Short mmCIF file of C-alpha atoms in Angstrom, two decimals:
data_model
loop_
_atom_site.label_atom_id
_atom_site.label_comp_id
_atom_site.label_asym_id
_atom_site.label_seq_id
_atom_site.Cartn_x
_atom_site.Cartn_y
_atom_site.Cartn_z
CA MET A 1 19.86 4.08 5.69
CA SER A 2 20.76 7.80 5.52
CA ALA A 3 18.83 9.93 7.84
CA PRO A 4 16.67 12.92 6.70
CA ALA A 5 17.90 15.79 6.91
CA ASP A 6 17.31 18.18 9.46
CA SER A 7 14.38 19.86 10.96
CA THR A 8 11.33 21.44 8.77
CA THR A 9 9.37 24.72 9.64
CA ALA A 10 5.64 25.01 9.03
CA HIS A 11 4.43 27.85 6.53
CA SER A 12 2.26 29.71 7.93
CA THR A 13 1.75 28.14 10.91
CA THR A 14 2.98 29.28 14.50
CA SER A 15 0.28 27.87 16.46
CA VAL A 16 -2.39 25.21 15.40
CA VAL A 17 -5.07 27.48 17.28
CA THR A 18 -4.82 30.44 15.34
CA SER A 19 -3.83 28.41 11.63
CA PRO A 20 -6.61 26.21 11.17
CA VAL A 21 -5.02 24.94 8.00
CA GLY A 22 -0.88 24.45 7.52
CA SER A 23 1.14 23.50 5.11
CA LEU A 24 3.39 20.50 5.77
CA THR A 25 6.98 21.19 4.93
CA GLY A 26 10.26 18.94 5.25
CA LYS A 27 13.80 18.21 3.98
CA LEU A 28 12.85 14.06 3.72
CA GLY A 29 15.32 12.61 1.06
CA THR A 30 14.67 9.75 -1.44
CA THR A 31 16.16 7.10 0.99
CA SER A 32 13.71 8.08 3.63
CA ILE A 33 10.43 8.75 0.96
CA VAL A 34 11.25 5.09 -0.34
CA PHE A 35 11.59 3.24 3.46
CA MET A 36 8.43 4.65 4.29
CA VAL A 37 6.60 3.71 0.94
CA VAL A 38 8.51 0.44 0.72
CA ALA A 39 7.68 -0.32 4.70
CA ALA A 40 3.72 -0.15 3.44
CA ALA A 41 4.58 -3.27 0.94
CA ALA A 42 4.98 -4.75 3.95
CA PRO A 43 8.19 -7.28 1.57
CA LEU A 44 8.85 -9.88 4.41
CA THR A 45 4.42 -10.64 4.88
CA VAL A 46 3.90 -10.38 1.14
CA ILE A 47 6.77 -13.53 0.93
CA GLY A 48 5.63 -15.12 3.78
CA GLY A 49 1.80 -15.17 3.29
CA ALA A 50 1.19 -13.81 -0.30
CA ALA A 51 3.35 -15.60 -2.21
CA PRO A 52 2.81 -18.95 -1.24
CA LEU A 53 -0.67 -18.94 -2.02
CA GLY A 54 -0.30 -16.77 -5.07
CA MET A 55 1.67 -20.02 -5.94
CA LEU A 56 -1.33 -22.33 -4.62
CA LEU A 57 -4.26 -20.43 -6.16
CA GLY A 58 -2.35 -18.98 -8.83
CA ASN A 59 0.65 -20.62 -11.57
CA GLY A 60 2.88 -22.54 -9.39
CA VAL A 61 6.45 -22.71 -9.70
CA GLY A 62 6.15 -19.55 -12.31
CA PHE A 63 4.86 -17.13 -9.69
CA PRO A 64 7.83 -15.43 -9.36
CA ALA A 65 7.91 -14.02 -13.30
CA LEU A 66 4.09 -12.61 -12.10
CA TYR A 67 5.94 -10.50 -9.80
CA ALA A 68 8.39 -9.28 -12.47
CA ILE A 69 5.54 -8.78 -15.00
CA SER A 70 4.08 -6.83 -12.36
CA GLY A 71 7.21 -4.70 -11.57
CA VAL A 72 7.27 -3.85 -15.42
CA ILE A 73 3.15 -3.03 -15.18
CA LEU A 74 3.72 -0.51 -12.19
CA LEU A 75 7.02 0.86 -13.89
CA LEU A 76 5.09 1.56 -16.75
CA PHE A 77 2.27 3.59 -14.69
CA ALA A 78 5.29 5.25 -12.20
CA VAL A 79 6.27 7.33 -15.42
CA GLY A 80 3.39 8.94 -16.11
CA LEU A 81 2.80 9.29 -12.35
CA ALA A 82 6.23 10.68 -12.36
CA ALA A 83 5.48 13.08 -15.13
CA MET A 84 2.90 14.69 -13.43
CA THR A 85 4.50 15.31 -9.65
CA ARG A 86 7.01 17.13 -11.91
CA VAL A 87 4.14 19.80 -13.13
CA VAL A 88 1.25 19.28 -10.60
CA PRO A 89 3.02 21.23 -7.19
CA ARG A 90 0.58 19.75 -4.78
CA PRO A 91 0.39 16.48 -2.69
CA GLY A 92 -2.50 14.34 -3.08
CA ALA A 93 -1.40 12.18 -5.73
CA PHE A 94 -4.42 10.07 -7.11
CA PHE A 95 -7.36 12.62 -6.39
CA THR A 96 -5.43 15.34 -7.24
CA TYR A 97 -4.03 14.17 -10.49
CA ILE A 98 -7.83 12.30 -11.54
CA GLY A 99 -8.82 16.04 -10.88
CA TYR A 100 -6.75 18.02 -12.89
CA GLY A 101 -6.81 15.20 -15.36
CA LEU A 102 -10.51 14.41 -15.81
CA GLY A 103 -12.48 17.13 -13.45
CA ASN A 104 -12.92 17.61 -9.83
CA ARG A 105 -15.81 16.10 -9.53
CA MET A 106 -13.70 12.59 -10.55
CA GLY A 107 -10.90 13.99 -8.41
CA LEU A 108 -13.01 13.93 -5.61
CA ALA A 109 -14.52 10.73 -6.19
CA ALA A 110 -10.95 8.89 -6.09
CA ALA A 111 -10.47 10.57 -3.16
CA PHE A 112 -12.89 9.04 -1.37
CA LEU A 113 -11.78 5.54 -3.42
CA ALA A 114 -8.12 6.03 -1.91
CA LEU A 115 -9.41 6.76 1.43
CA LEU A 116 -11.28 3.27 1.49
CA THR A 117 -8.69 1.72 0.21
CA TYR A 118 -5.47 2.37 2.43
CA THR A 119 -7.98 2.60 5.85
CA THR A 120 -9.47 -1.11 4.31
CA ILE A 121 -5.87 -2.37 4.02
CA GLN A 122 -4.60 -0.94 7.36
CA VAL A 123 -7.32 -2.12 8.68
CA SER A 124 -6.81 -5.78 7.04
CA VAL A 125 -3.23 -5.91 8.64
CA TYR A 126 -4.02 -4.68 12.26
CA GLY A 127 -6.39 -7.58 12.37
CA TYR A 128 -3.73 -10.16 11.00
CA LEU A 129 -1.07 -8.13 13.53
CA GLY A 130 -3.66 -8.79 16.17
CA TYR A 131 -4.01 -12.70 15.59
CA ILE A 132 -0.29 -13.19 15.09
CA LEU A 133 0.20 -11.49 18.68
CA GLU A 134 -2.31 -12.95 20.34
CA LEU A 135 -0.73 -16.60 19.21
CA THR A 136 2.80 -15.44 19.81
CA PHE A 137 2.35 -14.76 23.42
CA THR A 138 -0.14 -17.36 24.01
CA GLY A 139 2.57 -19.95 22.93
CA LEU A 140 5.14 -18.39 25.56
CA GLY A 141 2.12 -18.81 28.15
CA ALA A 142 1.17 -15.53 28.61
CA PRO A 143 -2.91 -15.17 29.10
CA SER A 144 -5.12 -15.30 26.51
CA ILE A 145 -5.70 -11.77 25.22
CA PRO A 146 -8.26 -11.35 22.41
CA TRP A 147 -7.20 -10.63 19.51
CA TRP A 148 -8.77 -7.44 18.83
CA ILE A 149 -7.48 -5.94 22.19
CA TRP A 150 -3.66 -6.54 20.94
CA SER A 151 -4.84 -4.71 17.77
CA LEU A 152 -5.73 -1.58 19.70
CA THR A 153 -2.74 -1.81 21.52
CA MET A 154 -1.14 -1.90 18.15
CA VAL A 155 -3.57 1.20 17.00
CA ALA A 156 -2.45 3.10 20.15
CA ALA A 157 0.99 2.55 19.38
CA VAL A 158 1.14 3.71 15.35
CA GLY A 159 -0.98 6.84 16.33
CA VAL A 160 1.71 8.04 19.31
CA LEU A 161 4.34 8.24 16.01
CA GLY A 162 1.84 9.12 13.59
CA TYR A 163 1.14 11.99 15.91
CA ARG A 164 4.66 13.33 16.25
CA HIS A 165 7.39 14.16 13.42
CA ILE A 166 7.47 12.63 10.18
CA ASP A 167 11.60 12.21 11.13
CA VAL A 168 10.50 9.75 14.26
CA SER A 169 8.31 7.80 11.66
CA SER A 170 11.10 7.48 9.02
CA LYS A 171 13.28 6.11 11.22
CA VAL A 172 11.43 3.98 12.85
CA LEU A 173 10.38 2.31 9.06
CA GLY A 174 13.70 2.54 7.77
CA VAL A 175 15.05 -0.25 10.93
CA LEU A 176 12.27 -1.99 10.42
CA LEU A 177 12.51 -2.19 6.71
CA LEU A 178 16.31 -2.90 6.62
CA GLY A 179 15.85 -5.92 9.42
CA GLU A 180 12.90 -7.88 7.17
CA ILE A 181 14.37 -7.53 3.78
CA GLY A 182 17.97 -8.55 4.74
CA ILE A 183 16.59 -11.81 6.88
CA VAL A 184 15.15 -12.51 3.50
CA LEU A 185 18.05 -11.87 1.53
CA LEU A 186 20.31 -13.70 3.71
CA LEU A 187 17.99 -16.51 3.65
CA VAL A 188 17.80 -16.43 -0.63
CA LEU A 189 22.06 -15.98 -0.17
CA VAL A 190 22.32 -18.98 1.88
CA VAL A 191 20.06 -21.41 -0.51
CA VAL A 192 22.22 -20.27 -3.72
CA VAL A 193 25.25 -21.21 -2.26
CA THR A 194 24.31 -24.43 -0.91
CA GLY A 195 22.56 -24.89 -4.46
CA GLY A 196 19.11 -25.71 -2.70
CA ALA A 197 17.87 -28.96 -2.88
CA ASP A 198 17.84 -29.71 -6.24
CA GLY A 199 20.33 -27.25 -7.95
CA LEU A 200 19.62 -23.62 -8.98
CA SER A 201 17.53 -23.35 -12.25
CA PHE A 202 14.98 -20.84 -14.00
CA THR A 203 12.16 -22.79 -14.42
CA SER A 204 10.24 -20.67 -13.01
CA PHE A 205 10.72 -18.25 -15.80
CA GLU A 206 9.95 -20.79 -18.11
CA PRO A 207 7.04 -19.79 -20.59
CA ALA A 208 5.25 -22.70 -20.36
CA GLN A 209 5.70 -22.67 -16.13
CA VAL A 210 4.39 -18.66 -16.42
CA THR A 211 1.58 -19.68 -18.42
CA SER A 212 0.57 -22.79 -16.00
CA GLY A 213 -2.38 -23.20 -13.53
CA SER A 214 -4.73 -19.42 -13.28
CA PRO A 215 -2.19 -16.81 -14.38
CA ALA A 216 -4.82 -14.77 -13.84
CA ILE A 217 -4.93 -14.96 -10.30
CA GLY A 218 -1.57 -15.09 -9.87
CA LEU A 219 -1.29 -11.95 -10.94
CA MET A 220 -4.28 -10.85 -8.72
CA PHE A 221 -2.17 -11.57 -5.63
CA ALA A 222 1.19 -10.35 -7.48
CA ILE A 223 -0.20 -6.77 -8.11
CA ALA A 224 -1.53 -6.71 -5.00
CA ALA A 225 1.76 -7.02 -3.07
CA PHE A 226 3.27 -3.94 -4.74
CA ILE A 227 0.06 -1.63 -2.69
CA GLY A 228 1.88 1.67 -1.21
CA PHE A 229 4.74 2.30 -3.95
CA GLU A 230 2.17 5.10 -5.44
CA ALA A 231 1.82 6.86 -2.34
CA THR A 232 5.54 8.89 -2.42
CA ALA A 233 3.33 11.63 -4.02
CA ILE A 234 1.65 12.46 -0.91
CA PHE A 235 5.34 13.02 1.19
CA ARG A 236 5.66 16.03 -1.79
CA ASP A 237 4.75 18.48 1.07
CA GLU A 238 8.04 17.44 3.01
CA ALA A 239 10.47 16.12 0.71
CA ARG A 240 13.65 17.88 -0.01
CA ASP A 241 13.56 18.76 -3.53
CA PRO A 242 10.03 17.13 -4.94
CA GLU A 243 10.63 17.63 -8.39
CA LYS A 244 13.31 15.23 -8.18
CA THR A 245 12.75 13.52 -5.17
CA ILE A 246 9.51 12.27 -5.36
CA PRO A 247 9.96 10.67 -8.78
CA ARG A 248 13.37 9.16 -7.93
CA ALA A 249 11.66 7.83 -4.94
CA THR A 250 9.10 6.40 -6.68
CA TYR A 251 10.84 4.87 -9.39
CA ALA A 252 13.40 2.95 -6.39
CA ALA A 253 10.18 1.91 -4.75
CA VAL A 254 8.76 0.12 -7.73
CA ILE A 255 11.67 -1.22 -8.89
CA GLY A 256 12.99 -2.78 -5.84
CA VAL A 257 9.85 -4.03 -4.46
CA GLY A 258 9.65 -5.73 -7.89
CA LEU A 259 13.80 -7.22 -8.02
CA PHE A 260 12.87 -7.90 -4.02
CA TYR A 261 9.84 -9.89 -4.62
CA THR A 262 10.72 -11.66 -7.49
CA VAL A 263 14.32 -12.96 -5.98
CA ALA A 264 12.76 -14.24 -3.13
CA SER A 265 10.21 -16.29 -4.17
CA TRP A 266 12.72 -17.89 -6.56
CA GLY A 267 14.63 -18.30 -3.68
CA LEU A 268 11.77 -19.87 -1.87
CA ILE A 269 11.14 -22.35 -4.76
CA MET A 270 14.79 -23.42 -5.19
CA ALA A 271 14.58 -23.92 -1.45
CA TRP A 272 12.62 -26.70 -1.87
CA GLY A 273 12.86 -27.28 -5.68
CA PRO A 274 10.34 -27.19 -8.47
CA ASP A 275 9.14 -30.53 -8.10
CA LYS A 276 8.44 -30.17 -4.16
CA ILE A 277 7.67 -26.68 -3.63
CA MET A 278 3.70 -27.42 -4.40
CA ALA A 279 3.85 -30.23 -1.85
CA ALA A 280 5.49 -27.96 0.69
CA VAL A 281 3.01 -24.67 0.04
CA ALA A 282 -0.09 -27.28 0.17
CA GLU A 283 0.51 -28.42 4.06
CA ASP A 284 0.93 -25.23 5.42
CA PRO A 285 1.00 -21.95 2.99
CA GLY A 286 1.34 -19.29 6.04
CA GLY A 287 4.23 -21.62 7.45
CA LEU A 288 6.48 -21.89 4.70
CA ILE A 289 8.85 -19.17 5.15
CA LEU A 290 9.29 -20.21 9.03
CA ARG A 291 9.50 -23.92 7.62
CA THR A 292 12.18 -22.98 4.77
CA THR A 293 14.15 -20.42 7.28
CA GLU A 294 14.26 -23.06 9.98
CA ARG A 295 15.24 -25.91 7.39
CA TYR A 296 18.38 -23.05 5.74
CA LEU A 297 19.20 -20.46 9.14
CA GLY A 298 18.24 -22.87 11.65
CA SER A 299 16.23 -22.52 14.44
CA SER A 300 17.23 -18.66 15.98
CA GLY A 301 16.80 -18.23 12.16
CA GLU A 302 13.27 -19.03 12.28
CA VAL A 303 12.82 -17.23 15.52
CA VAL A 304 14.12 -14.13 13.99
CA VAL A 305 11.90 -14.44 11.43
CA ASN A 306 9.09 -15.07 13.20
CA VAL A 307 10.13 -11.87 15.31
CA LEU A 308 10.32 -9.39 12.26
CA LEU A 309 7.19 -11.10 10.38
CA ILE A 310 5.27 -8.76 13.29
CA THR A 311 7.73 -5.75 13.17
CA SER A 312 7.02 -5.77 9.27
CA MET A 313 2.94 -5.34 9.51
CA PHE A 314 4.02 -2.78 12.19
CA ALA A 315 5.95 -1.02 9.71
CA CYS A 316 3.07 -1.08 7.14
CA VAL A 317 0.16 0.14 9.61
CA LEU A 318 2.12 3.18 10.70
CA SER A 319 3.38 3.85 6.78
CA PHE A 320 -0.33 3.40 6.11
CA HIS A 321 -1.44 5.74 8.67
CA ASN A 322 0.78 8.59 7.58
CA VAL A 323 -0.39 8.20 3.88
CA LEU A 324 -3.76 8.49 5.18
CA ALA A 325 -3.27 11.39 7.69
CA ARG A 326 -1.54 13.10 4.39
CA TYR A 327 -4.22 12.24 2.46
CA GLN A 328 -6.53 13.37 4.44
CA HIS A 329 -4.86 17.00 5.62
CA SER A 330 -4.34 17.70 1.57
CA MET A 331 -8.65 16.88 1.49
CA ALA A 332 -9.27 19.37 3.87
CA GLY A 333 -6.50 21.85 2.02
CA VAL A 334 -8.56 22.18 -0.67
CA GLY A 335 -11.38 22.23 0.72
CA ALA A 336 -12.83 18.33 0.19
CA LEU A 337 -12.68 17.58 4.41
CA PRO A 338 -13.06 19.76 7.36
CA SER A 339 -10.63 21.98 7.67
CA GLY A 340 -9.57 21.37 11.49
CA LEU A 341 -7.87 17.94 9.36
CA GLY A 342 -5.72 20.63 7.79
CA ARG A 343 -4.03 21.72 11.14
CA VAL A 344 -0.44 21.53 11.70
CA HIS A 345 1.62 20.51 14.94
CA HIS A 346 3.10 23.43 16.51
CA SER A 347 6.16 22.08 17.29
CA HIS A 348 6.27 18.27 15.83
CA LEU A 349 5.22 19.85 12.67
CA SER A 350 2.92 16.91 12.01
CA PRO A 351 -0.80 16.97 10.29
CA HIS A 352 -1.40 15.73 14.22
CA THR A 353 -5.56 15.99 14.31
CA SER A 354 -5.64 13.92 10.56
CA SER A 355 -3.34 11.72 12.64
CA PHE A 356 -5.47 11.31 15.64
CA ALA A 357 -8.78 11.21 13.28
CA GLN A 358 -7.02 8.14 11.66
CA THR A 359 -6.28 6.60 15.07
CA ILE A 360 -9.85 6.95 15.95
CA THR A 361 -11.26 5.56 12.54
CA GLY A 362 -8.21 2.45 12.81
CA GLY A 363 -9.70 2.19 16.25
CA VAL A 364 -13.59 2.02 15.89
CA LEU A 365 -12.99 -0.03 13.37
CA VAL A 366 -10.93 -2.86 14.85
CA LEU A 367 -13.19 -2.76 18.03
CA LEU A 368 -16.66 -2.80 15.40
CA SER A 369 -14.88 -5.88 14.00
CA GLY A 370 -13.93 -7.86 17.58
CA VAL A 371 -17.85 -6.61 19.21
CA LEU A 372 -19.14 -8.71 16.03
CA GLY A 373 -17.31 -11.34 16.93
CA LEU A 374 -14.87 -11.39 13.06
CA ASP A 375 -12.45 -13.72 12.67
CA PRO A 376 -9.23 -11.74 12.29
CA VAL A 377 -7.50 -13.92 9.42
CA LEU A 378 -10.68 -15.60 7.42
CA GLU A 379 -12.89 -12.32 7.75
CA VAL A 380 -10.78 -9.38 8.98
CA PHE A 381 -7.78 -9.41 7.09
CA THR A 382 -9.64 -11.29 4.01
CA TRP A 383 -12.33 -9.17 3.12
CA PHE A 384 -10.85 -5.88 3.71
CA SER A 385 -7.49 -6.38 2.17
CA GLY A 386 -9.95 -7.45 -1.02
CA VAL A 387 -11.81 -4.82 -1.17
CA ALA A 388 -7.93 -2.80 -1.33
CA THR A 389 -6.89 -4.89 -3.89
CA LEU A 390 -9.84 -4.38 -6.20
CA ALA A 391 -9.76 -0.53 -5.20
CA ILE A 392 -6.10 0.66 -5.78
CA ALA A 393 -6.29 -1.39 -9.13
CA VAL A 394 -9.35 1.20 -10.38
CA LEU A 395 -7.13 3.70 -8.94
CA MET A 396 -3.98 3.38 -11.09
CA ALA A 397 -5.83 2.38 -14.03
CA VAL A 398 -8.25 5.97 -13.93
CA THR A 399 -4.71 7.46 -12.89
CA SER A 400 -3.37 6.71 -15.94
CA ILE A 401 -6.26 7.74 -18.01
CA ALA A 402 -6.02 11.49 -16.20
CA VAL A 403 -2.19 11.37 -17.31
CA ILE A 404 -2.76 10.57 -20.53
CA VAL A 405 -5.96 13.13 -20.88
CA TRP A 406 -4.01 15.93 -19.45
CA PHE A 407 -0.60 16.04 -20.54
CA SER A 408 -2.97 15.93 -24.22
CA ARG A 409 -4.38 19.28 -23.63
CA SER A 410 -1.47 21.05 -21.31
CA THR A 411 0.81 23.09 -23.13
CA ALA A 412 3.08 21.90 -20.21
CA PRO A 413 6.91 20.69 -22.06
CA ARG A 414 6.28 16.47 -22.15
CA SER A 415 7.95 13.49 -24.03
CA ILE A 416 5.44 11.34 -25.75
CA TRP A 417 6.94 8.38 -24.22
CA ARG A 418 6.47 9.53 -20.66
CA THR A 419 3.37 11.13 -21.12
CA VAL A 420 1.34 8.58 -24.04
CA VAL A 421 3.23 5.66 -24.82
CA ALA A 422 3.96 4.17 -20.98
CA PRO A 423 0.74 5.40 -19.41
CA SER A 424 -1.17 3.52 -22.13
CA LEU A 425 0.80 0.51 -21.97
CA GLY A 426 0.42 0.79 -18.21
CA LEU A 427 -3.21 1.16 -18.49
CA VAL A 428 -3.37 -1.96 -20.57
CA GLY A 429 -1.74 -4.16 -18.12
CA LEU A 430 -3.11 -2.21 -14.72
CA VAL A 431 -7.04 -3.10 -16.49
CA VAL A 432 -6.23 -6.48 -17.23
CA ALA A 433 -5.43 -6.86 -13.89
CA ALA A 434 -8.52 -4.90 -12.40
CA LEU A 435 -10.36 -7.61 -14.59
CA ALA A 436 -8.79 -10.05 -12.90
CA ILE A 437 -9.51 -9.36 -9.96
CA GLY A 438 -13.18 -7.88 -10.55
CA ALA A 439 -13.40 -11.84 -11.88
CA ASN A 440 -11.88 -13.21 -8.88
CA PHE A 441 -13.62 -10.97 -6.31
CA PRO A 442 -15.41 -13.93 -4.36
CA MET A 443 -12.60 -16.46 -4.03
CA LEU A 444 -9.98 -13.14 -3.11
CA VAL A 445 -12.63 -12.56 0.31
CA GLY A 446 -13.41 -15.92 0.81
CA ASP A 447 -17.12 -16.10 -0.02
CA VAL A 448 -18.13 -19.71 -0.90
CA ASP A 449 -20.89 -21.70 -0.83
CA ALA A 450 -21.07 -25.14 1.53
CA ALA A 451 -19.16 -26.99 -1.29
CA GLY A 452 -16.38 -24.47 -1.31
CA VAL A 453 -16.79 -22.95 -4.99
CA PRO A 454 -16.78 -19.30 -4.91
CA ARG A 455 -19.87 -17.35 -6.02
CA TRP A 456 -20.88 -14.16 -6.19
CA GLY A 457 -22.95 -13.76 -2.11
CA ALA A 458 -23.88 -10.94 -0.64
CA LEU A 459 -20.92 -10.89 0.74
CA SER A 460 -18.99 -10.03 -2.32
CA LEU A 461 -21.85 -8.07 -3.49
CA GLY A 462 -21.87 -5.94 -0.69
CA LEU A 463 -17.90 -5.84 -0.57
CA VAL A 464 -17.69 -4.68 -3.91
CA GLY A 465 -20.72 -2.33 -3.38
CA LEU A 466 -17.91 -0.39 -1.02
CA VAL A 467 -15.52 0.34 -4.22
CA LEU A 468 -18.52 1.67 -6.02
CA ILE A 469 -20.33 3.65 -2.71
CA LEU A 470 -17.39 5.93 -1.73
CA PRO A 471 -16.41 7.27 -5.26
CA ALA A 472 -20.12 8.13 -5.98
CA ILE A 473 -19.93 10.04 -2.32
CA GLY A 474 -17.07 12.05 -3.71
CA TRP A 475 -19.17 12.88 -6.80
CA VAL A 476 -21.99 14.35 -5.10
CA GLN A 477 -19.89 16.09 -2.73
CA GLY A 478 -18.71 17.59 -5.85
CA THR A 479 -21.86 18.05 -7.49
CA VAL A 480 -22.99 19.75 -4.32
CA MET A 481 -19.35 21.70 -3.96
CA LYS A 482 -19.97 23.21 -7.49
CA GLN A 483 -23.65 24.67 -6.76
CA VAL A 484 -23.35 25.91 -2.89
CA ARG A 485 -19.56 26.82 -2.92
CA PRO A 486 -18.43 27.37 -6.65
CA GLN A 487 -14.95 28.86 -5.81
CA ALA A 488 -13.76 26.35 -3.46
CA TYR A 489 -15.00 23.78 -6.07
CA GLU A 490 -12.93 25.42 -8.76
CA ARG A 491 -9.71 26.03 -5.97
CA LEU A 492 -9.70 22.08 -6.35
CA THR A 493 -7.57 22.34 -9.50
CA ASP A 494 -6.05 25.71 -9.73
CA SER A 495 -4.95 26.38 -13.34
CA LEU A 496 -1.48 25.40 -13.92
CA THR A 497 0.47 27.23 -16.58
#
């Protein structure tokens, strides 16, 4: 990991009190930004948890190919996203680009949907992390402590790091990310060197295997595993050379994550053999990565993976905390949220008030989940991650439309590939993914009847309702803003030349 360049200075903010809205500045390089957004994707957690479920509920042995297909879809999406970062000199990603392309009210609708997306995915991981910590320490003989207390401890730890300079978070995330990626690649290397269970093959990429079972459900799990890579643009103000750094980080993140998921999931299948992997997955999906590691790296390797699974989830919530803090800071900067959230700390140079607000939000939601007696895995993790998965697919699809529309009206330099062809192809893939997620949403959130059959019950309808209600709030805010504060409304998307 190359350490981020040295210190930053905040523009127009000599003190927190005298500068209600400050500008974030910095010299983060491509590597640092990639580490932060890839950490949000939680690679080890995906391979250990989501990949086995994708095989079991999706297309079985052919599942690794869906990671490659998802990577191509999201790379096409990233082409349009990168094109916008070069001509829209603002952080904010989804809500900024959608605002420029489809109007300010759509931009505000997207802003609230993005806040819902990143908040729900963060809380879902807090729930799972609390559960794992409770299980781990109880197994070591420690007194039994409720999962939500462990989760609140993690909220506090993330809050401390998020309050400080972004360099601190980037270094912590870099170390944790290298650890989790390193152990998985070591596992795959050993599998390859030993020839796996039944010899190496590329059965997973044969068309008959890719289209077997339920590939639509598999695609849903595969797309969800990439959540976080698109947040590179939110760090624009803290990047060393944003016109170059942000596009490079975006491409590096999606390509790196796509290759890692494809190779690692293929390695899991080779470790057990194409004919035996499904039986191993069905026996215990969540424990597959640990059993595989114990088989090829011994008991010490299993312990390392167990520890890194915990640090992987911690890195995930820390990364999303930083994204949320900067999203709120960007919205405050254009008047969409209270100006207090736009303050920049005089020494840490961080969006400290926004970070603190996000810590409180995460803590309240975790505490509420604990008070209501929700199961940390079957309810907190499943429900909240289901909402985030649907919301992110919708956001990326709408962003692709916004990119195409904006460049069709703009006189800015452009290429047909970057501004029309690639975004259009990405849009097709994202619409298919969004439809697959929507159609299978009850299964995704565990809304089943007495016989275990997924159904559109009150739970599914209520959670999908959040994906509709939050954007509606943003739309209404935009309508009111246009009438009451027209100048502020126009400043949401200043004209670009």
